[in-house]
Amino acid sequence: MKTDFGPRRGLPFVICAPSGAGKTTLVSRLTAEFPLEFSISCTTRAPRGTEKDGVDYIFLDRETFVERRAQGYFAEWAEVHGNFYGTPLQPVRDRLALGKDMLFDIDVQGAAQLSLSLPEARFVFILPPSMEELERRLRGRGTDSEEAIRIRLANARTEIMSSHWFDAVIVNDDLDMAYDQLRSFYLASTLQPSLKPQLARSICGA
Ligand code: 5GP
């Protein structure tokens, strides 16, 4: 007979990367394999392409964002490329309490704040194998101007140099190997005792 050790709390799982490191591909593989829910952020930037309000982002005007920020609505927030981005705290708490693992695609400044409001969160940083390779990938995308590439590379350098506090760093040189490391770290993170506060008591009958 299987023993029921009770449900566990959801894991907040945060993935940061400089643009061009391959985060989107790795995240798509992880969410295809595991039932992680994506935390939907608020932003003041305009929707792009096929983006839908309430699905990709919750699109807010600046005034509403600033009002909500003052009310303590966000678990973290940051200004990225001149726009505000923030993670609504209560919906995340509700989903975690129901045992849903949540995935956060946020920038490094926001990640550092999230570690304070969600102490059980685990943080992964995806690194390019070298700055030369990152530059090659950014140019290969053909979507950015010379100026935008220069800014992205400078931002990437700053973020990479401040990545020492993350729980895991993964170099995305070989995609399959990087994915293996990401999924292993995710699975290991779901085993942390703080997600199963009743486990020890239920085993000991205490
Ligand atoms: P984009 O505008 O291209 O969708 O996102 C730009 C940057 O904002 C990305 O680095 C993304 O990780 C970051 N970002 C998206 N949502 C949030 C959020 O809620 N908080 C923070 N701090 N950064 C976010």
GROMACS .gro file of C-alpha atoms and ligand atoms in nm:
model
  230
    1MET     CA    1   0.000   0.000   0.000
    2LYS     CA    2   0.124   0.346  -0.084
    3THR     CA    3   0.157   0.584   0.209
    4ASP     CA    4   0.000   0.926   0.167
    5PHE     CA    5   0.247   1.183   0.294
    6GLY     CA    6   0.007   1.463   0.216
    7PRO     CA    7   0.021   1.728  -0.050
    8ARG     CA    8   0.314   1.958  -0.097
    9ARG     CA    9   0.324   2.332  -0.150
   10GLY     CA   10   0.400   2.460  -0.499
   11LEU     CA   11   0.755   2.555  -0.589
   12PRO     CA   12   0.829   2.907  -0.716
   13PHE     CA   13   1.091   2.846  -0.988
   14VAL     CA   14   1.267   3.150  -1.131
   15ILE     CA   15   1.466   3.147  -1.456
   16CYS     CA   16   1.678   3.446  -1.555
   17ALA     CA   17   1.902   3.489  -1.857
   18PRO     CA   18   2.047   3.763  -2.071
   19SER     CA   19   1.865   3.789  -2.403
   20GLY     CA   20   2.020   3.549  -2.654
   21ALA     CA   21   2.115   3.283  -2.394
   22GLY     CA   22   1.841   3.046  -2.513
   23LYS     CA   23   1.598   3.080  -2.221
   24THR     CA   24   1.281   3.064  -2.430
   25THR     CA   25   1.368   2.724  -2.581
   26LEU     CA   26   1.466   2.577  -2.244
   27VAL     CA   27   1.152   2.712  -2.074
   28SER     CA   28   0.928   2.571  -2.351
   29ARG     CA   29   1.083   2.227  -2.304
   30LEU     CA   30   1.039   2.241  -1.927
   31THR     CA   31   0.673   2.350  -1.942
   32ALA     CA   32   0.602   2.084  -2.208
   33GLU     CA   33   0.738   1.811  -1.976
   34PHE     CA   34   0.614   1.931  -1.635
   35PRO     CA   35   0.289   2.097  -1.519
   36LEU     CA   36   0.450   2.430  -1.429
   37GLU     CA   37   0.223   2.734  -1.444
   38PHE     CA   38   0.356   3.054  -1.587
   39SER     CA   39   0.325   3.356  -1.356
   40ILE     CA   40   0.158   3.632  -1.560
   41SER     CA   41   0.329   3.965  -1.500
   42CYS     CA   42   0.190   4.316  -1.530
   43THR     CA   43   0.368   4.552  -1.767
   44THR     CA   44   0.333   4.909  -1.889
   45ARG     CA   45   0.472   4.826  -2.232
   46ALA     CA   46   0.237   4.794  -2.530
   47PRO     CA   47   0.133   4.446  -2.649
   48ARG     CA   48   0.347   4.305  -2.934
   49GLY     CA   49   0.228   4.092  -3.225
   50THR     CA   50  -0.019   3.828  -3.110
   51GLU     CA   51   0.022   3.896  -2.735
   52LYS     CA   52  -0.306   3.884  -2.542
   53ASP     CA   53  -0.400   4.075  -2.230
   54GLY     CA   54  -0.428   3.836  -1.935
   55VAL     CA   55  -0.240   3.559  -2.119
   56ASP     CA   56   0.108   3.690  -2.204
   57TYR     CA   57   0.096   3.988  -1.972
   58ILE     CA   58  -0.156   4.202  -1.791
   59PHE     CA   59  -0.113   4.531  -1.975
   60LEU     CA   60  -0.152   4.837  -1.749
   61ASP     CA   61  -0.106   5.209  -1.800
   62ARG     CA   62   0.174   5.369  -1.597
   63GLU     CA   63  -0.064   5.539  -1.354
   64THR     CA   64  -0.242   5.215  -1.262
   65PHE     CA   65   0.090   5.032  -1.227
   66VAL     CA   66   0.229   5.299  -0.991
   67GLU     CA   67  -0.095   5.294  -0.787
   68ARG     CA   68  -0.085   4.915  -0.748
   69ARG     CA   69   0.284   4.926  -0.663
   70ALA     CA   70   0.210   5.173  -0.380
   71GLN     CA   71  -0.062   4.936  -0.252
   72GLY     CA   72   0.190   4.651  -0.219
   73TYR     CA   73   0.025   4.456  -0.502
   74PHE     CA   74   0.357   4.331  -0.646
   75ALA     CA   75   0.586   4.060  -0.510
   76GLU     CA   76   0.861   4.237  -0.704
   77TRP     CA   77   0.887   4.495  -0.978
   78ALA     CA   78   1.154   4.646  -1.203
   79GLU     CA   79   1.202   4.896  -1.481
   80VAL     CA   80   1.337   4.718  -1.789
   81HIS     CA   81   1.416   4.909  -2.111
   82GLY     CA   82   1.205   5.206  -1.989
   83ASN     CA   83   0.892   5.003  -1.902
   84PHE     CA   84   0.767   4.878  -1.567
   85TYR     CA   85   0.718   4.507  -1.504
   86GLY     CA   86   0.583   4.346  -1.188
   87THR     CA   87   0.466   4.012  -1.047
   88PRO     CA   88   0.123   4.020  -0.873
   89LEU     CA   89   0.175   3.858  -0.532
   90GLN     CA   90  -0.167   3.727  -0.427
   91PRO     CA   91  -0.247   3.513  -0.735
   92VAL     CA   92   0.096   3.352  -0.701
   93ARG     CA   93   0.045   3.279  -0.330
   94ASP     CA   94  -0.297   3.127  -0.405
   95ARG     CA   95  -0.160   2.894  -0.674
   96LEU     CA   96   0.139   2.789  -0.458
   97ALA     CA   97  -0.094   2.709  -0.166
   98LEU     CA   98  -0.285   2.477  -0.402
   99GLY     CA   99   0.039   2.292  -0.476
  100LYS     CA  100   0.097   2.438  -0.824
  101ASP     CA  101   0.460   2.494  -0.922
  102MET     CA  102   0.503   2.842  -1.070
  103LEU     CA  103   0.754   2.954  -1.330
  104PHE     CA  104   0.883   3.312  -1.331
  105ASP     CA  105   1.048   3.469  -1.632
  106ILE     CA  106   1.174   3.792  -1.477
  107ASP     CA  107   1.487   4.005  -1.482
  108VAL     CA  108   1.772   3.982  -1.229
  109GLN     CA  109   1.668   4.289  -1.024
  110GLY     CA  110   1.317   4.144  -0.983
  111ALA     CA  111   1.453   3.799  -0.897
  112ALA     CA  112   1.656   3.941  -0.609
  113GLN     CA  113   1.338   4.102  -0.467
  114LEU     CA  114   1.136   3.785  -0.514
  115SER     CA  115   1.378   3.594  -0.293
  116LEU     CA  116   1.252   3.815  -0.007
  117SER     CA  117   0.876   3.778  -0.067
  118LEU     CA  118   0.894   3.406  -0.160
  119PRO     CA  119   1.180   3.256   0.045
  120GLU     CA  120   1.118   2.901  -0.083
  121ALA     CA  121   1.180   3.017  -0.445
  122ARG     CA  122   1.470   2.862  -0.638
  123PHE     CA  123   1.670   3.067  -0.886
  124VAL     CA  124   1.841   2.952  -1.205
  125PHE     CA  125   2.060   3.163  -1.430
  126ILE     CA  126   2.114   3.054  -1.789
  127LEU     CA  127   2.452   3.164  -1.924
  128PRO     CA  128   2.587   3.181  -2.279
  129PRO     CA  129   2.920   2.994  -2.323
  130SER     CA  130   3.100   3.323  -2.398
  131MET     CA  131   3.028   3.687  -2.476
  132GLU     CA  132   3.144   3.625  -2.834
  133GLU     CA  133   2.887   3.348  -2.874
  134LEU     CA  134   2.615   3.567  -2.722
  135GLU     CA  135   2.698   3.842  -2.971
  136ARG     CA  136   2.691   3.591  -3.257
  137ARG     CA  137   2.346   3.466  -3.148
  138LEU     CA  138   2.205   3.818  -3.110
  139ARG     CA  139   2.330   3.914  -3.457
  140GLY     CA  140   2.200   3.584  -3.598
  141ARG     CA  141   1.846   3.669  -3.485
  142GLY     CA  142   1.857   3.970  -3.716
  143THR     CA  143   1.589   4.146  -3.510
  144ASP     CA  144   1.796   4.411  -3.331
  145SER     CA  145   1.969   4.728  -3.447
  146GLU     CA  146   2.343   4.775  -3.386
  147GLU     CA  147   2.257   5.008  -3.097
  148ALA     CA  148   2.013   4.755  -2.943
  149ILE     CA  149   2.275   4.478  -2.969
  150ARG     CA  150   2.533   4.699  -2.797
  151ILE     CA  151   2.288   4.775  -2.511
  152ARG     CA  152   2.185   4.408  -2.476
  153LEU     CA  153   2.552   4.299  -2.458
  154ALA     CA  154   2.633   4.561  -2.194
  155ASN     CA  155   2.325   4.460  -1.989
  156ALA     CA  156   2.417   4.092  -2.028
  157ARG     CA  157   2.766   4.157  -1.892
  158THR     CA  158   2.627   4.335  -1.583
  159GLU     CA  159   2.372   4.057  -1.520
  160ILE     CA  160   2.626   3.777  -1.565
  161MET     CA  161   2.869   3.946  -1.329
  162SER     CA  162   2.597   3.962  -1.060
  163SER     CA  163   2.478   3.601  -1.100
  164HIS     CA  164   2.680   3.458  -0.807
  165TRP     CA  165   2.385   3.447  -0.565
  166PHE     CA  166   2.169   3.218  -0.782
  167ASP     CA  167   2.105   2.860  -0.668
  168ALA     CA  168   2.212   2.720  -1.006
  169VAL     CA  169   2.397   2.844  -1.312
  170ILE     CA  170   2.362   2.656  -1.638
  171VAL     CA  171   2.581   2.721  -1.941
  172ASN     CA  172   2.375   2.679  -2.256
  173ASP     CA  173   2.642   2.553  -2.494
  174ASP     CA  174   2.485   2.220  -2.588
  175LEU     CA  175   2.104   2.256  -2.570
  176ASP     CA  176   2.030   1.894  -2.468
  177MET     CA  177   2.287   1.903  -2.190
  178ALA     CA  178   2.160   2.241  -2.067
  179TYR     CA  179   1.804   2.102  -2.063
  180ASP     CA  180   1.912   1.792  -1.868
  181GLN     CA  181   2.068   2.017  -1.607
  182LEU     CA  182   1.761   2.242  -1.590
  183ARG     CA  183   1.516   1.953  -1.544
  184SER     CA  184   1.742   1.787  -1.282
  185PHE     CA  185   1.763   2.109  -1.085
  186TYR     CA  186   1.386   2.160  -1.109
  187LEU     CA  187   1.316   1.807  -0.986
  188ALA     CA  188   1.567   1.840  -0.701
  189SER     CA  189   1.411   2.173  -0.601
  190THR     CA  190   1.067   2.013  -0.559
  191LEU     CA  191   1.219   1.794  -0.284
  192GLN     CA  192   1.303   2.078  -0.045
  193PRO     CA  193   1.150   2.012   0.299
  194SER     CA  194   0.983   2.355   0.325
  195LEU     CA  195   0.741   2.243   0.051
  196LYS     CA  196   0.629   1.948   0.267
  197PRO     CA  197   0.584   2.099   0.612
  198GLN     CA  198   0.375   1.803   0.740
  199LEU     CA  199   0.598   1.524   0.611
  200ALA     CA  200   0.818   1.465   0.916
  201ARG     CA  201   0.516   1.473   1.152
  202SER     CA  202   0.315   1.236   0.939
  203ILE     CA  203   0.603   0.985   0.926
  204CYS     CA  204   0.666   1.005   1.301
  205GLY     CA  205   0.297   1.023   1.388
  206ALA     CA  206   0.369   1.337   1.591
  2075GP     P1  207   0.970   4.162  -2.278
  2075GP     O1  208   0.922   4.305  -2.282
  2075GP     O2  209   1.068   4.134  -2.389
  2075GP     O3  210   0.855   4.064  -2.272
  2075GP     O4  211   1.050   4.141  -2.141
  2075GP     C1  212   1.161   4.222  -2.115
  2075GP     C2  213   1.227   4.176  -1.985
  2075GP     O5  214   1.140   4.196  -1.874
  2075GP     C3  215   1.267   4.028  -1.982
  2075GP     O6  216   1.402   4.021  -1.933
  2075GP     C4  217   1.173   3.966  -1.882
  2075GP     O7  218   1.237   3.860  -1.813
  2075GP     C5  219   1.148   4.084  -1.787
  2075GP     N1  220   1.021   4.069  -1.714
  2075GP     C6  221   0.903   4.022  -1.761
  2075GP     N2  222   0.811   4.021  -1.663
  2075GP     C7  223   0.873   4.069  -1.551
  2075GP     C8  224   0.829   4.091  -1.415
  2075GP     O8  225   0.717   4.067  -1.375
  2075GP     N3  226   0.923   4.139  -1.331
  2075GP     C9  227   1.050   4.167  -1.368
  2075GP     N4  228   1.134   4.212  -1.275
  2075GP     N5  229   1.094   4.148  -1.493
  2075GP    C10  230   1.006   4.099  -1.584
   0.00000   0.00000   0.00000
